[in-house]
CSV table of C-alpha atoms (C1' of nucleotides) in Angstrom, one decimal:
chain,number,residue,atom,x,y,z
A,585,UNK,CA,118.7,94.4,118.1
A,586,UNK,CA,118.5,91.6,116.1
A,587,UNK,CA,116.2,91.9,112.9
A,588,UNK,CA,118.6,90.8,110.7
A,589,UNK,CA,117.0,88.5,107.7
A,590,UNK,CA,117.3,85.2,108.4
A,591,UNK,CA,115.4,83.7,106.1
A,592,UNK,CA,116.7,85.4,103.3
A,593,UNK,CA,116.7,84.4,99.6
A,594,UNK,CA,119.7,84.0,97.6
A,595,UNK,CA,120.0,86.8,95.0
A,596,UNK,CA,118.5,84.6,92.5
A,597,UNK,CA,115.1,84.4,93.7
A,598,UNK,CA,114.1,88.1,92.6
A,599,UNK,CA,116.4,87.7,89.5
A,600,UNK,CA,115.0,89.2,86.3
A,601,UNK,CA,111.5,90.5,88.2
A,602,UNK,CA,112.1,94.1,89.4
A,603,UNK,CA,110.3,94.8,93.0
A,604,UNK,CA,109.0,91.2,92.7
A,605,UNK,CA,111.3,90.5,96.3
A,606,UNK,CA,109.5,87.7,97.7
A,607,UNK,CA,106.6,86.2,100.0
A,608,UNK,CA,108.9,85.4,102.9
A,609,UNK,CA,111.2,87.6,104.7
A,610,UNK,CA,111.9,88.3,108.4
A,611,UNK,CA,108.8,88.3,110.6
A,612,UNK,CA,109.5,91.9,110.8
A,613,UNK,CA,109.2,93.0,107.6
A,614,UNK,CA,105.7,92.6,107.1
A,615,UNK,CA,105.2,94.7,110.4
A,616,UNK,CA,107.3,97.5,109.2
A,617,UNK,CA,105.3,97.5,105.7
A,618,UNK,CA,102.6,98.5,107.8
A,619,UNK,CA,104.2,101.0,110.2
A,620,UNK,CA,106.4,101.9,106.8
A,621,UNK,CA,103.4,102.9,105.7
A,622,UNK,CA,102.8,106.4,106.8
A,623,UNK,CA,98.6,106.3,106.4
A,624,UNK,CA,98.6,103.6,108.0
A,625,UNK,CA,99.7,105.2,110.9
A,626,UNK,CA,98.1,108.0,110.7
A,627,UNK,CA,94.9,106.3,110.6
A,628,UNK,CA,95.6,104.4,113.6
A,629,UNK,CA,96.3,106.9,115.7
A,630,UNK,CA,93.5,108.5,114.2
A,631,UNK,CA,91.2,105.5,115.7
A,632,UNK,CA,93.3,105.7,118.7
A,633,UNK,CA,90.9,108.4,119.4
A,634,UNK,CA,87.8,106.3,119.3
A,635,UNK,CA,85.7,104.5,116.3
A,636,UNK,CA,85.2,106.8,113.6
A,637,UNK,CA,83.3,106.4,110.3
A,638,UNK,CA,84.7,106.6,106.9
A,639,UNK,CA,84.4,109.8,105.7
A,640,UNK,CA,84.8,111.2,109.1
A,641,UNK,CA,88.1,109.5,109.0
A,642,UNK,CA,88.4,110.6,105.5
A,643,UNK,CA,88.2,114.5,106.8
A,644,UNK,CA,91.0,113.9,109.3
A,645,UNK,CA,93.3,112.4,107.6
A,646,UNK,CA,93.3,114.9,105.5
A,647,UNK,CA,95.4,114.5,102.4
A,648,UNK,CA,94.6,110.8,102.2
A,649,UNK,CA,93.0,110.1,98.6
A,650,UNK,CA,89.5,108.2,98.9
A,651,UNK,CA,91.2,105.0,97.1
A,652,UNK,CA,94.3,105.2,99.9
A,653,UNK,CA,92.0,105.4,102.9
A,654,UNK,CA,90.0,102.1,101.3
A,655,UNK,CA,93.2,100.3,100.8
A,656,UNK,CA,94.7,101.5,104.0
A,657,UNK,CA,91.6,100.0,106.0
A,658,UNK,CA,91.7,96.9,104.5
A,659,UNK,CA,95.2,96.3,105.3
A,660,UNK,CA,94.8,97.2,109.1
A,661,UNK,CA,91.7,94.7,109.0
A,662,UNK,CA,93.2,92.1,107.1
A,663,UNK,CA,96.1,92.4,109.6
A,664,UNK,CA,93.8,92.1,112.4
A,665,UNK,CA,94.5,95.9,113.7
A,666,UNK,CA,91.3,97.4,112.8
A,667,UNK,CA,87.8,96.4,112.8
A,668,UNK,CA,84.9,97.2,110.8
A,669,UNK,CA,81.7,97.7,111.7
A,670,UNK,CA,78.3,98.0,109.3
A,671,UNK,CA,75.6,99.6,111.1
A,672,UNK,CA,72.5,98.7,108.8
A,673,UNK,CA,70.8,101.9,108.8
A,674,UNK,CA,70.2,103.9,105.7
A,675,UNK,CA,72.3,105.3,104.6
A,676,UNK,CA,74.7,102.3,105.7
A,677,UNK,CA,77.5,103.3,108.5
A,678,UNK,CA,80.5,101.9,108.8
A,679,UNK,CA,82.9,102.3,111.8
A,680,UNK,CA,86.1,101.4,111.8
A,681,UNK,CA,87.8,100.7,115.5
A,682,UNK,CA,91.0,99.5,116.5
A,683,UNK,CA,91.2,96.1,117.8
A,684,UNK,CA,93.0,94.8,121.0
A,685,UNK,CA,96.2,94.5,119.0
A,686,UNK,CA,96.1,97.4,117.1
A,687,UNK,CA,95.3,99.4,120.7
A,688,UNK,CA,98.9,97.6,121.6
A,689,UNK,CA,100.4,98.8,118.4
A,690,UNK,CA,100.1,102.3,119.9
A,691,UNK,CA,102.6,101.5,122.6
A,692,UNK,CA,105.7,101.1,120.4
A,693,UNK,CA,104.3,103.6,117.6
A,694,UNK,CA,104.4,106.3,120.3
A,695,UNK,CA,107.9,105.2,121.5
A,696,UNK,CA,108.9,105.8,118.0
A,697,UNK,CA,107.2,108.8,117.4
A,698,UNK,CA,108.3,110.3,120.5
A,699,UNK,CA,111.9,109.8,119.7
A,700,UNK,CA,110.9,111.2,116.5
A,701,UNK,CA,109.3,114.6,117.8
A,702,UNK,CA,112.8,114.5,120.0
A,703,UNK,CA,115.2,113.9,117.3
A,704,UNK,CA,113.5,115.9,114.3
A,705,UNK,CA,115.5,118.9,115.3
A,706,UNK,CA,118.6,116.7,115.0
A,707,UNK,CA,117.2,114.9,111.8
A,708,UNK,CA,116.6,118.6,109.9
A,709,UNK,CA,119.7,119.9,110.7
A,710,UNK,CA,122.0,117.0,109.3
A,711,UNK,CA,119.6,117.0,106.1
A,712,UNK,CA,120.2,120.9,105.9
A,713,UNK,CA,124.5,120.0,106.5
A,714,UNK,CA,123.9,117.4,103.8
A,715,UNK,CA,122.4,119.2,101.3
A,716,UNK,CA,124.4,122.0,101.9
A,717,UNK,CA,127.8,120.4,101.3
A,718,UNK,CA,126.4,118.8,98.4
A,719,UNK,CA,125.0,121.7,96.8
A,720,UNK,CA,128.5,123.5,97.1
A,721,UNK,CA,131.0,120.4,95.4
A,722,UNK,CA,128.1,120.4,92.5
A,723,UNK,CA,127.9,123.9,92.0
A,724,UNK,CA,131.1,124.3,92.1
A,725,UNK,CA,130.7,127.9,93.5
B,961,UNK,CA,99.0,109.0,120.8
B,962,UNK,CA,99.4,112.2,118.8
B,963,UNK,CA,100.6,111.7,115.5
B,964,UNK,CA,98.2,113.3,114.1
B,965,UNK,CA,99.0,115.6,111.7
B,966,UNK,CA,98.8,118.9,112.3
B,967,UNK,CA,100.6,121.0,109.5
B,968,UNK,CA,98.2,119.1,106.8
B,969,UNK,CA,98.0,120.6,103.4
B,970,UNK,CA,94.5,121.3,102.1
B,971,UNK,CA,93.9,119.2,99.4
B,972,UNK,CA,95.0,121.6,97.0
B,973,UNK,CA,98.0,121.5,97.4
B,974,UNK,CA,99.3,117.7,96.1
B,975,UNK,CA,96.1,118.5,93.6
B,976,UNK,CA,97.2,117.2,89.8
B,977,UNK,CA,100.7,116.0,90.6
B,978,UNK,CA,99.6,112.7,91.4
B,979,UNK,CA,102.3,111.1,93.6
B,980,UNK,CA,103.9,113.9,94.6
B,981,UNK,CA,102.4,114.6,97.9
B,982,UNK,CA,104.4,117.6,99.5
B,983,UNK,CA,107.4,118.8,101.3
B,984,UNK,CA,106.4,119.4,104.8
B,985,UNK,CA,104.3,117.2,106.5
B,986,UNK,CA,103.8,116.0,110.3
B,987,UNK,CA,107.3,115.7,112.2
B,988,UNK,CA,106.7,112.1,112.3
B,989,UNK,CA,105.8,111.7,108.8
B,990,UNK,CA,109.8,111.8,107.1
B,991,UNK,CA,111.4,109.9,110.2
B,992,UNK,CA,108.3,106.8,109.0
B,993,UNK,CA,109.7,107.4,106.1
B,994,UNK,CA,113.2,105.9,106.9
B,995,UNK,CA,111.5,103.6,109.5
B,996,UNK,CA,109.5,102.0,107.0
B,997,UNK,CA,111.8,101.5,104.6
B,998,UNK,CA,112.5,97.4,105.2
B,999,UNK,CA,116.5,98.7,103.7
B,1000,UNK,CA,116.9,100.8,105.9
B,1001,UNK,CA,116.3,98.9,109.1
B,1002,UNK,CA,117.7,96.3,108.1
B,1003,UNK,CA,121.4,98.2,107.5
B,1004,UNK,CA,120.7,99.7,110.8
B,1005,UNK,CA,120.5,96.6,112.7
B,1006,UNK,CA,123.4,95.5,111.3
B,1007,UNK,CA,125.5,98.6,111.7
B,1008,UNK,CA,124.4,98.4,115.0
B,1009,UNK,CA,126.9,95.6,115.8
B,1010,UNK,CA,129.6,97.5,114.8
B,1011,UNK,CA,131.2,99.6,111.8
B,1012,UNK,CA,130.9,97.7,108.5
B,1013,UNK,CA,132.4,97.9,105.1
B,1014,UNK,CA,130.4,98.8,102.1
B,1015,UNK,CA,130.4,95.3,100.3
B,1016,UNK,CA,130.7,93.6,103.5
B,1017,UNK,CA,127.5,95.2,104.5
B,1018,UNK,CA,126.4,94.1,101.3
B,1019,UNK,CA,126.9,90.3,101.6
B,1020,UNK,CA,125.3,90.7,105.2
B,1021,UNK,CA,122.3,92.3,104.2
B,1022,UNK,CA,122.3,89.8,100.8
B,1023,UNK,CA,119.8,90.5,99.0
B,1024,UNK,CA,119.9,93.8,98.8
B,1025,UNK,CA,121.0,95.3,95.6
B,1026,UNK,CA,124.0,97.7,95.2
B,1027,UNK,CA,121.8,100.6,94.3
B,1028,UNK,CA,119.7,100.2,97.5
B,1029,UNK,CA,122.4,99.7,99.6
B,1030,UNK,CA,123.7,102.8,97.9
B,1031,UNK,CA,121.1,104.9,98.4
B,1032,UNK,CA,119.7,103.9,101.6
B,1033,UNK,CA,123.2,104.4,103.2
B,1034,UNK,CA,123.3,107.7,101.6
B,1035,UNK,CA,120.0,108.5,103.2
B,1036,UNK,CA,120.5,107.5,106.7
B,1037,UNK,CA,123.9,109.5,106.2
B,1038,UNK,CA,121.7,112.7,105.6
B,1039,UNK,CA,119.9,112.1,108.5
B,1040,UNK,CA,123.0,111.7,110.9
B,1041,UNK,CA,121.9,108.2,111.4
B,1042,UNK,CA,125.3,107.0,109.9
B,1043,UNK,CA,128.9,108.3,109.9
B,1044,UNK,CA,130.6,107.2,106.5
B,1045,UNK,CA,134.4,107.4,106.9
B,1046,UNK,CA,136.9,106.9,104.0
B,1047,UNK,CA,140.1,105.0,104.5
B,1048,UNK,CA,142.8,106.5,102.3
B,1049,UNK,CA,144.1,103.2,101.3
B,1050,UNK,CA,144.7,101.4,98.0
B,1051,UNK,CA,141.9,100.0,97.4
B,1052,UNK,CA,140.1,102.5,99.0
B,1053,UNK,CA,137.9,101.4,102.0
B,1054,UNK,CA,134.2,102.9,103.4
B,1055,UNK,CA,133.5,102.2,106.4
B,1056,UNK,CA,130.3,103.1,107.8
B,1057,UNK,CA,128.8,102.8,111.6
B,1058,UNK,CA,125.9,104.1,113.6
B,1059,UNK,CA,126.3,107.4,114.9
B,1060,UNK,CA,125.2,108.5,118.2
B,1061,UNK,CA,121.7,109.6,117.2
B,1062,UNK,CA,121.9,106.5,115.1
B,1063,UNK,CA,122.4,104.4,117.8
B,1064,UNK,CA,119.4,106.1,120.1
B,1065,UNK,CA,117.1,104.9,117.2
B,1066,UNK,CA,117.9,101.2,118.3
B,1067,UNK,CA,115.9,101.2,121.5
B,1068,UNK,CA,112.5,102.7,119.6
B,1069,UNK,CA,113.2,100.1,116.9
B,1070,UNK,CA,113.3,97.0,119.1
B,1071,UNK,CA,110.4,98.0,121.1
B,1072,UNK,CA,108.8,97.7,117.3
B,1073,UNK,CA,110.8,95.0,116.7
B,1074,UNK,CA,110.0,93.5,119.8
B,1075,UNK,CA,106.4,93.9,119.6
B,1076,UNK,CA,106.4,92.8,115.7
B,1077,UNK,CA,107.6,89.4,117.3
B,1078,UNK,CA,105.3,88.9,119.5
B,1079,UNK,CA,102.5,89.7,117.9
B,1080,UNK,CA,103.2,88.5,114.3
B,1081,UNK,CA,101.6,85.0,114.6
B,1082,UNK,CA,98.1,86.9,115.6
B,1083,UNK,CA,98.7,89.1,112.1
B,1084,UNK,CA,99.4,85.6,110.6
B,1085,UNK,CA,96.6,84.0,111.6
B,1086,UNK,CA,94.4,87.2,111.0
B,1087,UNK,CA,95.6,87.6,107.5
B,1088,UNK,CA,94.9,83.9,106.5
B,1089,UNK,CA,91.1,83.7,108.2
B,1090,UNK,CA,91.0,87.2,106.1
B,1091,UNK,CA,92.0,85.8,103.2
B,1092,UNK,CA,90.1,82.6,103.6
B,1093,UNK,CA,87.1,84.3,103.7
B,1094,UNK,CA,87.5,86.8,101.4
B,1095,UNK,CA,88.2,83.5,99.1
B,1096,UNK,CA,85.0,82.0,99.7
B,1097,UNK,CA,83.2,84.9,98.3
B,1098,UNK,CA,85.0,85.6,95.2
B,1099,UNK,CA,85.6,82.0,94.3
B,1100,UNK,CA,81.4,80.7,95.4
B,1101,UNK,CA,82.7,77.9,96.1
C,734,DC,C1',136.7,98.1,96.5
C,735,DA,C1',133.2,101.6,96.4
C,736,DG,C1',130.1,103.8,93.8
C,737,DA,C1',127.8,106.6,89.9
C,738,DA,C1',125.0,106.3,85.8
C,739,DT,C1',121.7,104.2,82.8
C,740,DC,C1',117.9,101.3,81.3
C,741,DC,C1',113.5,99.7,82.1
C,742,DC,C1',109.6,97.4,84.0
C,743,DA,C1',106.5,96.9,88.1
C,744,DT,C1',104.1,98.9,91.7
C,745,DT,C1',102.2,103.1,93.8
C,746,DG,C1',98.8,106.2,94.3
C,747,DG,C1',96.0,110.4,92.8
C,748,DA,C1',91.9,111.7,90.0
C,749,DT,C1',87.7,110.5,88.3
C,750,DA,C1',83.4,108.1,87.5
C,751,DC,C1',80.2,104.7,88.7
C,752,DT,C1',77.3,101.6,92.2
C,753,DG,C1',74.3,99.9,96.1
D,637,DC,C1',77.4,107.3,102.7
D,638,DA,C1',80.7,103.9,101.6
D,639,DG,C1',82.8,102.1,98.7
D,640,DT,C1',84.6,99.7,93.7
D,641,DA,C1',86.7,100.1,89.2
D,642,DT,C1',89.5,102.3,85.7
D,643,DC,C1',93.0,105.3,83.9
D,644,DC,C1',97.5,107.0,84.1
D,645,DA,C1',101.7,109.7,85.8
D,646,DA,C1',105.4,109.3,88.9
D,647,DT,C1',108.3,106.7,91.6
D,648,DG,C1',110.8,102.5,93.1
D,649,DG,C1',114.1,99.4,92.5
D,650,DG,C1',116.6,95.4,90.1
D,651,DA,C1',120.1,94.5,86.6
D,652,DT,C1',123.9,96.0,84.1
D,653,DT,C1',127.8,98.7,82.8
D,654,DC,C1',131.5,102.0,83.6
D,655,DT,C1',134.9,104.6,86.7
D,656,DG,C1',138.6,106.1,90.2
DNA sequence: CAGAATCCCATTGGATACTG
DNA sequence: CAGTATCCAATGGGATTCTG
């Protein structure tokens, strides 16, 4: 494991400017934004599946607001993940795919999300202690 | 590639509350939500080199403010990620370290790492041929 | 030292309406 | 259909101050 920041800023460069961090951090950072991201993933794996158009994508996702699923796309094409197709009929079709790299994404994403499904058990039950405990110092009772 | 999710509320029910999505989503969903958090990995990579001190971890994370550090310690604590022991000394001293469960999240997290690596001059170079175009456009010329 | 509390602005993201 | 643009509530997170 080594993703410690390198490249890190001294505290003064996000003084005074709140969420302002900066433009550059470890390379991983900007990779986790995207995998941070939890439509992102879902729309991956969602493509995972096979090209899919826009409001088809729209209906599986399910949940995801029209202007999220917009923004979402573009970042996965700006980032070279996804790619989108306009098929000039009328009315115009666009499919979105996943690209080489974003088929390779799915490797590690389903490592994580394997150990996920594995540890959610785990995860729930420590988040059920936690609260627990802190419910009973606060309440006093 | 499954994380597709399956326990999906109908629209209704984040309807009006903008931002406030809802409680139970896919497994995968609230375990993204730590992995995603740039804070949170980072404290995990560094706790994964041994048990740290709260300022200590602090200065190594730098950059980091001492309400994030706060509450992204406090989080991964919830989830059993991290133990957080208290030394009864004068000044008192936290230490906090990985867990087992903690630790198990290192392998997923440098495959991701690993591949963010590898892969993050092709995102580079996508984002700025993105961006170049996209720049033509807007600007005409 | 370790942290809780407060203030406050910036970004996020849903809802809605409009366009080609 | 596939977006773009606008509005606005909620959250995020830095800075600062106070405590045991």
């Amino acid at each position: 494991m080594d993703v410690t920041d390198s490249s890190s800023h001294s505290s003064e460069s996000g003084r005074g400017r709140p969420g302002a961090r900066q433009e550059y951090k470890c390379p991983i950072r900007d990779v986790l934004d995207r995998v941070g991201d939890a439509w992102s993933v879902l729309v991956v794996s969602n493509l995972a599946e096979g090209p899919t158009r826009f409001n088809e994508l729209k209906r599986r996702v399910e949940g995801i607001s029209q202007r999220m699923l917009t923004v979402t796309l573009r970042h996965l094409e700006r980032d070279g993940l996804v790619s989108r197709t306009v098929l000039p009929t009328t009315p115009p079709q666009v499919e979105y795919a996943l690209t080489e790299l974003g088929h390779s994404l799915c490797g590690p994403l389903d490592v994580l999300s394997g150990w996920a499904t594995a540890n959610q058990p785990l995860i729930r039950a420590s988040r059920e202690r936690y609260d627990g405990e802190a419910g009973e110092l606060t309440g006093g009772e």
